[in-house]
Coordinates of N, CA and C in Angstrom, one line a residue:
M15 N 0.8 -1.2 0.0 CA 0.0 0.0 0.0 C 0.9 1.2 0.0
A16 N 1.9 1.3 0.8 CA 2.8 2.4 0.9 C 3.5 2.6 -0.4
G17 N 3.9 1.5 -1.1 CA 4.6 1.7 -2.3 C 3.7 2.2 -3.4
E18 N 2.4 1.9 -3.4 CA 1.5 2.4 -4.4 C 1.3 3.9 -4.2
E19 N 1.2 4.4 -2.9 CA 1.0 5.8 -2.7 C 2.2 6.6 -3.2
V20 N 3.4 6.1 -3.0 CA 4.6 6.8 -3.5 C 4.6 6.9 -5.0
K21 N 4.2 5.8 -5.7 CA 4.1 5.9 -7.1 C 3.1 6.9 -7.6
N22 N 2.0 6.9 -6.9 CA 1.0 7.9 -7.3 C 1.5 9.4 -7.1
V23 N 2.2 9.6 -6.0 CA 2.8 11.0 -5.8 C 3.8 11.3 -6.9
E24 N 4.7 10.4 -7.2 CA 5.6 10.6 -8.3 C 5.0 10.8 -9.6
A25 N 3.9 10.1 -9.8 CA 3.2 10.3 -11.1 C 2.5 11.6 -11.1
A26 N 2.1 12.1 -10.0 CA 1.3 13.4 -10.0 C 2.3 14.6 -10.1
E27 N 3.5 14.5 -9.6 CA 4.4 15.6 -9.6 C 4.8 16.0 -11.0
P28 N 5.1 15.1 -12.0 CA 5.4 15.5 -13.3 C 4.3 16.3 -14.0
E29 N 3.1 15.9 -13.6 CA 1.9 16.6 -14.2 C 1.9 18.0 -13.8
K30 N 2.3 18.2 -12.5 CA 2.3 19.6 -12.0 C 3.4 20.4 -12.6
V31 N 4.5 19.8 -12.8 CA 5.7 20.5 -13.4 C 5.3 20.9 -14.8
E32 N 4.7 20.0 -15.6 CA 4.3 20.2 -16.9 C 3.3 21.4 -17.0
A33 N 2.4 21.4 -16.0 CA 1.4 22.4 -16.0 C 2.0 23.8 -15.7
A34 N 3.1 23.9 -14.9 CA 3.7 25.1 -14.5 C 4.5 25.7 -15.6
E35 N 5.1 24.8 -16.5 CA 6.0 25.3 -17.5 C 5.3 26.2 -18.5
P36 N 4.1 26.0 -18.9 CA 3.4 26.9 -19.9 C 3.2 28.3 -19.3
E37 N 3.0 28.4 -17.9 CA 2.8 29.7 -17.3 C 4.1 30.5 -17.4
K38 N 5.3 29.8 -17.1 CA 6.5 30.5 -17.2 C 6.8 31.0 -18.6
A39 N 6.4 30.2 -19.5 CA 6.6 30.6 -20.9 C 5.7 31.8 -21.3
A40 N 4.5 31.9 -20.6 CA 3.6 33.0 -20.9 C 4.2 34.3 -20.3
V41 N 4.9 34.1 -19.1 CA 5.4 35.3 -18.4 C 6.6 35.9 -19.1
E42 N 7.5 35.1 -19.7 CA 8.7 35.6 -20.3 C 8.3 36.5 -21.5
V43 N 9.1 37.6 -21.6 CA 8.9 38.7 -22.6 C 9.8 38.4 -23.8
E44 N 9.2 38.5 -24.9 CA 10.0 38.3 -26.1 C 11.1 39.3 -26.2
P45 N 12.3 38.9 -26.6 CA 13.4 39.8 -26.7 C 13.1 40.8 -27.9
K46 N 13.6 42.1 -27.6 CA 13.4 43.2 -28.6 C 14.2 42.9 -29.9
K47 N 13.6 43.2 -30.9 CA 14.3 43.1 -32.2 C 15.1 44.3 -32.5
E48 N 16.3 44.2 -32.8 CA 17.1 45.4 -33.1 C 16.8 45.9 -34.5
V49 N 16.5 47.3 -34.5 CA 16.2 47.9 -35.7 C 17.5 48.3 -36.4
Q50 N 17.7 47.8 -37.5 CA 18.9 48.2 -38.2 C 18.8 49.4 -39.0
V51 N 19.6 50.5 -38.7 CA 19.6 51.8 -39.4 C 20.6 51.7 -40.5
P52 N 20.2 52.2 -41.7 CA 21.1 52.2 -42.8 C 22.4 53.0 -42.5
E53 N 23.5 52.6 -43.1 CA 24.7 53.3 -42.8 C 24.7 54.7 -43.3
E54 N 24.1 55.0 -44.4 CA 24.0 56.4 -45.0 C 23.3 57.3 -44.0
K55 N 22.2 56.8 -43.4 CA 21.4 57.6 -42.5 C 22.2 58.0 -41.3
K56 N 23.0 57.0 -40.8 CA 23.9 57.2 -39.6 C 24.9 58.3 -39.9
E57 N 25.5 58.2 -41.0 CA 26.5 59.2 -41.4 C 25.9 60.6 -41.5
K58 N 24.7 60.7 -42.1 CA 24.1 62.0 -42.2 C 23.8 62.6 -40.8
E59 N 23.3 61.8 -39.9 CA 23.0 62.2 -38.5 C 24.3 62.7 -37.8
E60 N 25.4 61.9 -38.0 CA 26.6 62.3 -37.4 C 27.1 63.7 -37.9
E61 N 27.0 63.9 -39.3 CA 27.4 65.1 -39.9 C 26.6 66.3 -39.3
K62 N 25.3 66.1 -39.2 CA 24.4 67.1 -38.6 C 24.9 67.5 -37.2
A63 N 25.1 66.5 -36.4 CA 25.6 66.7 -35.0 C 26.9 67.5 -35.0
V64 N 27.8 67.1 -35.9 CA 29.1 67.9 -35.9 C 28.9 69.3 -36.3
A65 N 28.0 69.6 -37.3 CA 27.7 70.9 -37.8 C 27.1 71.8 -36.7
V66 N 26.1 71.2 -36.0 CA 25.5 71.9 -34.9 C 26.5 72.3 -33.8
A67 N 27.4 71.3 -33.5 CA 28.4 71.5 -32.4 C 29.3 72.6 -32.9
A68 N 29.7 72.7 -34.2 CA 30.6 73.7 -34.7 C 29.9 75.0 -34.7
A69 N 28.6 75.1 -35.0 CA 27.9 76.4 -35.0 C 27.7 76.9 -33.7
A70 N 27.6 76.1 -32.6 CA 27.3 76.6 -31.3 C 28.5 77.5 -30.8
P71 N 28.3 78.7 -30.2 CA 29.4 79.5 -29.8 C 30.1 78.9 -28.6
V72 N 31.4 79.0 -28.6 CA 32.2 78.5 -27.5 C 32.1 79.5 -26.4
P73 N 31.8 79.2 -25.2 CA 31.7 80.1 -24.1 C 33.0 80.7 -23.8
D74 N 33.1 82.1 -23.8 CA 34.4 82.7 -23.5 C 34.4 83.0 -22.0
E75 N 35.6 82.8 -21.4 CA 35.8 83.0 -20.0 C 35.6 84.5 -19.6
K76 N 36.1 85.4 -20.5 CA 36.0 86.8 -20.2 C 34.5 87.2 -20.3
A77 N 33.8 86.7 -21.3 CA 32.4 87.0 -21.4 C 31.6 86.5 -20.2
M78 N 32.0 85.3 -19.8 CA 31.3 84.8 -18.6 C 31.6 85.6 -17.4
V79 N 32.8 86.1 -17.2 CA 33.1 87.0 -16.1 C 32.4 88.3 -16.2
V80 N 32.3 88.9 -17.4 CA 31.6 90.1 -17.6 C 30.1 89.9 -17.3
S81 N 29.6 88.8 -17.8 CA 28.2 88.5 -17.6 C 27.9 88.4 -16.1
E82 N 28.9 87.7 -15.4 CA 28.7 87.6 -13.9 C 28.8 88.9 -13.2
K83 N 29.7 89.8 -13.7 CA 29.8 91.1 -13.1 C 28.6 91.9 -13.4
T84 N 28.1 91.8 -14.7 CA 26.9 92.6 -15.1 C 25.7 92.1 -14.2
S85 N 25.6 90.8 -14.1 CA 24.5 90.3 -13.2 C 24.6 90.8 -11.8
G86 N 25.9 90.8 -11.3 CA 26.1 91.3 -9.9 C 25.8 92.8 -9.8
A87 N 26.2 93.5 -10.9 CA 26.0 94.9 -10.9 C 24.5 95.2 -10.9
L88 N 23.8 94.4 -11.8 CA 22.3 94.6 -11.9 C 21.7 94.3 -10.5
V89 N 22.1 93.3 -9.9 CA 21.5 93.0 -8.6 C 21.8 94.1 -7.6
K90 N 23.1 94.6 -7.6 CA 23.5 95.6 -6.7 C 22.8 96.9 -7.0
K91 N 22.6 97.2 -8.3 CA 21.9 98.4 -8.8 C 20.4 98.3 -8.3
T92 N 19.9 97.2 -8.5 CA 18.5 97.0 -8.1 C 18.3 97.2 -6.6
S93 N 19.3 96.6 -5.8 CA 19.2 96.8 -4.4 C 19.4 98.3 -4.0
T94 N 20.4 99.0 -4.7 CA 20.6 100.4 -4.4 C 19.4 101.2 -4.8
D95 N 18.8 100.9 -5.9 CA 17.5 101.6 -6.3 C 16.4 101.5 -5.3
R96 N 16.3 100.2 -4.8 CA 15.3 100.0 -3.8 C 15.6 100.7 -2.5
D97 N 16.9 100.8 -2.1 CA 17.3 101.5 -0.9 C 17.0 103.0 -1.1
L98 N 17.4 103.5 -2.3 CA 17.1 104.9 -2.6 C 15.6 105.2 -2.6
A99 N 14.8 104.3 -3.1 CA 13.4 104.5 -3.2 C 12.8 104.6 -1.7
L100 N 13.3 103.6 -0.9 CA 12.9 103.6 0.5 C 13.3 104.9 1.2
A101 N 14.5 105.3 1.0 CA 15.0 106.5 1.6 C 14.2 107.7 1.2
E102 N 13.8 107.8 -0.1 CA 13.0 108.9 -0.7 C 11.6 108.9 0.0
V103 N 11.1 107.7 0.1 CA 9.7 107.6 0.8 C 9.8 108.0 2.2
E104 N 10.9 107.6 2.9 CA 11.1 108.0 4.3 C 11.2 109.5 4.4
R105 N 12.0 110.1 3.4 CA 12.3 111.5 3.4 C 10.9 112.3 3.2
E106 N 10.2 111.8 2.2 CA 8.9 112.4 1.9 C 7.9 112.3 3.1
K107 N 8.0 111.2 3.8 CA 7.2 111.0 5.0 C 7.5 112.0 6.1
K108 N 8.9 112.1 6.3 CA 9.3 113.1 7.3 C 9.0 114.5 6.9
A109 N 9.1 114.8 5.6 CA 8.8 116.2 5.1 C 7.3 116.5 5.3
S110 N 6.5 115.5 5.0 CA 5.0 115.6 5.2 C 4.7 115.8 6.7
F111 N 5.3 115.1 7.5 CA 5.1 115.2 9.0 C 5.5 116.6 9.5
I112 N 6.7 117.0 9.0 CA 7.2 118.3 9.4 C 6.3 119.4 8.9
K113 N 5.8 119.3 7.7 CA 4.9 120.3 7.1 C 3.6 120.3 7.9
A114 N 3.0 119.2 8.3 CA 1.8 119.1 9.1 C 2.1 119.8 10.4
W115 N 3.2 119.5 11.0 CA 3.5 120.1 12.3 C 3.7 121.6 12.2
E116 N 4.3 122.0 11.1 CA 4.5 123.5 10.9 C 3.1 124.2 10.7
D117 N 2.3 123.6 9.9 CA 0.9 124.2 9.7 C 0.2 124.2 11.0
S118 N 0.3 123.1 11.8 CA -0.4 123.1 13.1 C 0.1 124.2 14.1
E119 N 1.4 124.3 14.1 CA 2.0 125.4 15.0 C 1.6 126.8 14.5
K120 N 1.6 127.0 13.2 CA 1.2 128.3 12.7 C -0.2 128.6 13.0
A121 N -1.1 127.5 12.9 CA -2.5 127.7 13.2 C -2.7 128.1 14.7
K122 N -1.9 127.4 15.5 CA -2.0 127.6 17.0 C -1.6 129.1 17.3
A123 N -0.4 129.5 16.7 CA 0.1 130.8 16.9 C -0.9 131.9 16.4
E124 N -1.6 131.6 15.2 CA -2.5 132.5 14.6 C -3.8 132.6 15.5
N125 N -4.3 131.5 16.0 CA -5.4 131.5 16.9 C -5.1 132.2 18.2
K126 N -3.9 132.0 18.8 CA -3.5 132.6 20.0 C -3.4 134.1 19.8
A127 N -2.8 134.6 18.7 CA -2.7 136.0 18.4 C -4.1 136.6 18.2
Q128 N -5.0 135.9 17.5 CA -6.3 136.4 17.3 C -7.1 136.6 18.6
K129 N -6.9 135.6 19.5 CA -7.5 135.8 20.8 C -7.0 137.0 21.6
K130 N -5.7 137.1 21.6 CA -5.1 138.3 22.3 C -5.5 139.6 21.7
L131 N -5.6 139.6 20.3 CA -6.0 140.8 19.6 C -7.5 141.2 20.0
A132 N -8.3 140.1 20.1 CA -9.7 140.3 20.4 C -9.8 140.9 21.8
V133 N -9.0 140.4 22.8 CA -9.0 140.9 24.1 C -8.6 142.3 24.2
I134 N -7.5 142.6 23.4 CA -7.0 144.0 23.4 C -8.1 145.0 22.8
S135 N -8.7 144.5 21.7 CA -9.8 145.3 21.1 C -10.9 145.6 22.0
S136 N -11.3 144.5 22.8 CA -12.4 144.7 23.7 C -12.0 145.6 24.9
W137 N -10.7 145.5 25.3 CA -10.2 146.4 26.4 C -10.2 147.8 25.9
E138 N -9.7 148.0 24.6 CA -9.7 149.4 24.0 C -11.1 150.0 23.9
N139 N -12.0 149.2 23.4 CA -13.4 149.7 23.2 C -14.0 150.1 24.6
S140 N -13.8 149.2 25.6 CA -14.3 149.5 26.9 C -13.7 150.8 27.5
K141 N -12.4 151.0 27.3 CA -11.7 152.2 27.8 C -12.2 153.4 27.1
K142 N -12.4 153.3 25.7 CA -12.9 154.4 24.9 C -14.3 154.8 25.4
A143 N -15.1 153.8 25.6 CA -16.5 154.1 26.0 C -16.4 154.8 27.4
A144 N -15.6 154.4 28.3 CA -15.5 155.0 29.6 C -15.0 156.4 29.5
E145 N -13.9 156.6 28.7 CA -13.4 158.0 28.5 C -14.4 158.9 27.8
E146 N -15.1 158.4 26.8 CA -16.1 159.2 26.2 C -17.3 159.6 27.1
A147 N -17.6 158.6 28.0 CA -18.7 159.0 29.0 C -18.2 160.0 29.9
E148 N -16.9 159.9 30.4 CA -16.3 160.9 31.3 C -16.2 162.3 30.6
L149 N -15.8 162.2 29.3 CA -15.8 163.5 28.5 C -17.2 164.1 28.4
R150 N -18.2 163.3 28.2 CA -19.5 163.9 28.1 C -20.0 164.5 29.4
K151 N -19.6 163.9 30.5 CA -19.9 164.4 31.8 C -19.2 165.8 32.0
I152 N -17.9 165.8 31.6 CA -17.1 167.1 31.8 C -17.7 168.1 30.9
E153 N -18.1 167.8 29.7 CA -18.7 168.7 28.8 C -20.0 169.3 29.3
E154 N -20.8 168.3 29.9 CA -22.1 168.8 30.5 C -21.8 169.8 31.7
K155 N -20.8 169.4 32.5 CA -20.5 170.3 33.6 C -20.0 171.6 33.1
L156 N -19.1 171.6 32.0 CA -18.6 172.8 31.4 C -19.7 173.6 30.8
E157 N -20.7 173.0 30.2 CA -21.8 173.7 29.6 C -22.6 174.4 30.7
K158 N -22.8 173.6 31.8 CA -23.6 174.2 32.9 C -22.9 175.4 33.5
K159 N -21.5 175.2 33.7 CA -20.7 176.3 34.3 C -20.7 177.5 33.3
K160 N -20.6 177.1 32.0 CA -20.6 178.2 31.0 C -21.8 179.0 31.1
A161 N -22.9 178.3 31.2 CA -24.2 179.0 31.3 C -24.3 179.9 32.6
E162 N -23.8 179.3 33.7 CA -23.7 180.0 34.9 C -22.8 181.3 34.8
Y163 N -21.6 181.0 34.2 CA -20.7 182.1 34.0 C -21.2 183.2 33.1
G164 N -21.9 182.7 32.1 CA -22.5 183.7 31.1 C -23.6 184.5 31.8
E165 N -24.4 183.9 32.6 CA -25.4 184.7 33.3 C -24.7 185.6 34.3
T166 N -23.7 185.2 35.0 CA -23.0 186.1 35.9 C -22.4 187.2 35.2
M167 N -21.7 187.0 34.0 CA -21.1 188.0 33.3 C -22.2 189.0 32.8
K168 N -23.3 188.5 32.4 CA -24.4 189.4 31.9 C -24.8 190.3 33.1
N169 N -25.0 189.7 34.3 CA -25.4 190.5 35.4 C -24.3 191.6 35.8
K170 N -23.0 191.1 35.7 CA -21.9 192.1 36.0 C -21.9 193.2 35.0
V171 N -22.1 192.9 33.7 CA -22.2 193.9 32.7 C -23.3 194.9 32.9
A172 N -24.5 194.3 33.3 CA -25.6 195.2 33.6 C -25.3 196.1 34.8
I173 N -24.7 195.6 35.8 CA -24.4 196.4 37.0 C -23.4 197.5 36.6
L174 N -22.3 197.1 35.8 CA -21.4 198.1 35.4 C -22.0 199.2 34.5
H175 N -22.9 198.8 33.7 CA -23.6 199.8 32.8 C -24.4 200.7 33.7
K176 N -25.1 200.2 34.7 CA -25.9 201.0 35.6 C -25.0 201.9 36.4
Q177 N -23.9 201.4 36.9 CA -23.0 202.3 37.6 C -22.4 203.4 36.7
A178 N -22.1 203.0 35.5 CA -21.6 204.1 34.5 C -22.7 205.1 34.3
E179 N -23.9 204.7 34.1 CA -25.0 205.7 33.9 C -25.2 206.6 35.1
E180 N -25.1 206.0 36.3 CA -25.2 206.8 37.5 C -24.1 207.9 37.5
K181 N -22.9 207.4 37.2 CA -21.7 208.3 37.2 C -21.9 209.4 36.2
R182 N -22.4 209.1 35.0 CA -22.7 210.0 34.0 C -23.7 211.1 34.5
A183 N -24.7 210.5 35.1 CA -25.8 211.4 35.6 C -25.3 212.4 36.6
M184 N -24.4 211.9 37.5 CA -23.9 212.8 38.5 C -23.0 213.8 37.9
I185 N -22.2 213.4 36.9 CA -21.4 214.4 36.3 C -22.2 215.5 35.5
E186 N -23.2 215.0 34.9 CA -24.1 215.9 34.2 C -24.8 216.9 35.2
A187 N -25.2 216.3 36.3 CA -25.8 217.2 37.3 C -24.9 218.2 37.8
R188 N -23.6 217.8 38.1 CA -22.6 218.7 38.6 C -22.3 219.8 37.6
R189 N -22.2 219.4 36.4 CA -22.0 220.3 35.3 C -23.1 221.4 35.2
G190 N -24.3 220.9 35.3 CA -25.4 221.8 35.3 C -25.4 222.8 36.5
E191 N -25.1 222.3 37.6 CA -25.0 223.1 38.8 C -23.9 224.2 38.6
E192 N -22.7 223.8 38.1 CA -21.6 224.7 37.9 C -22.0 225.7 36.9
V193 N -22.6 225.3 35.8 CA -23.0 226.3 34.8 C -24.0 227.3 35.4
L194 N -25.0 226.8 36.1 CA -26.0 227.7 36.7 C -25.3 228.7 37.7
K195 N -24.3 228.2 38.5 CA -23.6 229.1 39.4 C -22.8 230.1 38.7
A196 N -22.2 229.7 37.6 CA -21.4 230.6 36.8 C -22.3 231.7 36.2
E197 N -23.4 231.4 35.8 CA -24.4 232.4 35.2 C -24.8 233.3 36.3
E198 N -25.1 232.8 37.5 CA -25.6 233.7 38.6 C -24.5 234.7 39.0
M199 N -23.2 234.2 39.1 CA -22.1 235.0 39.5 C -21.9 236.1 38.4
A200 N -22.0 235.7 37.2 CA -21.7 236.6 36.1 C -22.8 237.7 36.2
A201 N -24.0 237.4 36.4 CA -25.1 238.4 36.5 C -24.9 239.3 37.7
K202 N -24.4 238.8 38.8 CA -24.1 239.6 40.0 C -23.0 240.6 39.7
Y203 N -21.9 240.0 39.1 CA -20.8 240.9 38.8 C -21.2 242.0 37.8
R204 N -22.1 241.7 36.9 CA -22.6 242.7 36.0 C -23.4 243.8 36.7
A205 N -24.1 243.3 37.7 CA -25.0 244.3 38.4 C -24.2 245.2 39.2
I206 N -23.2 244.8 39.9 CA -22.4 245.7 40.8 C -21.2 246.3 40.0
G207 N -20.9 245.8 38.9 CA -19.7 246.3 38.1 C -18.4 245.8 38.8
Y208 N -18.4 244.6 39.2 CA -17.2 244.2 39.9 C -16.5 243.2 39.0
M209 N -15.2 243.2 39.1 CA -14.4 242.3 38.2 C -14.1 241.1 39.1
P210 N -14.3 240.0 38.5 CA -13.9 238.7 39.3 C -12.4 238.6 39.4
K211 N -12.0 238.0 40.5 CA -10.5 237.9 40.7 C -9.9 237.0 39.7
K212 N -10.5 236.0 39.5 CA -9.9 235.0 38.5 C -10.7 235.1 37.3
C213 N -9.9 235.4 36.2 CA -10.6 235.5 34.9 C -10.0 234.4 34.0
L214 N -10.8 233.4 33.8 CA -10.3 232.3 33.0 C -10.3 232.7 31.6
G215 N -9.3 232.4 30.8 CA -9.3 232.8 29.4 C -8.8 234.2 29.2
C216 N -8.4 234.9 30.3 CA -7.9 236.3 30.1 C -6.4 236.3 30.1
F217 N -5.9 237.3 29.4 CA -4.4 237.5 29.3 C -4.0 238.4 30.4

């Protein structure tokens, strides 16, 4: 019995191996076939490659150095331009700030001066009003005194005129008396034929 089982196993293994071999054959990839290029085509392609290589400019070391310097200069110039632009912006910002501060200070000074001028104008107007009121009072007093003095002067003039008239009347009266006395004495002297002792107007 054991011998029969061994034979059966051996008989079965070849079948398995045979079955596996077609799978391996299926997995294997067919080798690529080399494409044969004609000799003339190969020569033409090589000539083209040589012509292109000959036409390409050989990089010059000086040109490369100049290019590197130019590139560095461009980078440096760009950086400098940016710094200058930033400095210009900062300067304009400062100038704007200073201008705003200047305008603010000028406005403050102007407002302060206007307030002080208004105070001075108010003070001047009040003082003028007070002085004008005082002047009106003085003028009223002067007008009153003038009227009083005028009345007094009129009274004095009237009194003086009266006194002058009285004096004139007295003089006229005395003159009349003296004339009358002279006439009486002259008549008496004529009557007795007597010469007066004093003869006015005689030589």
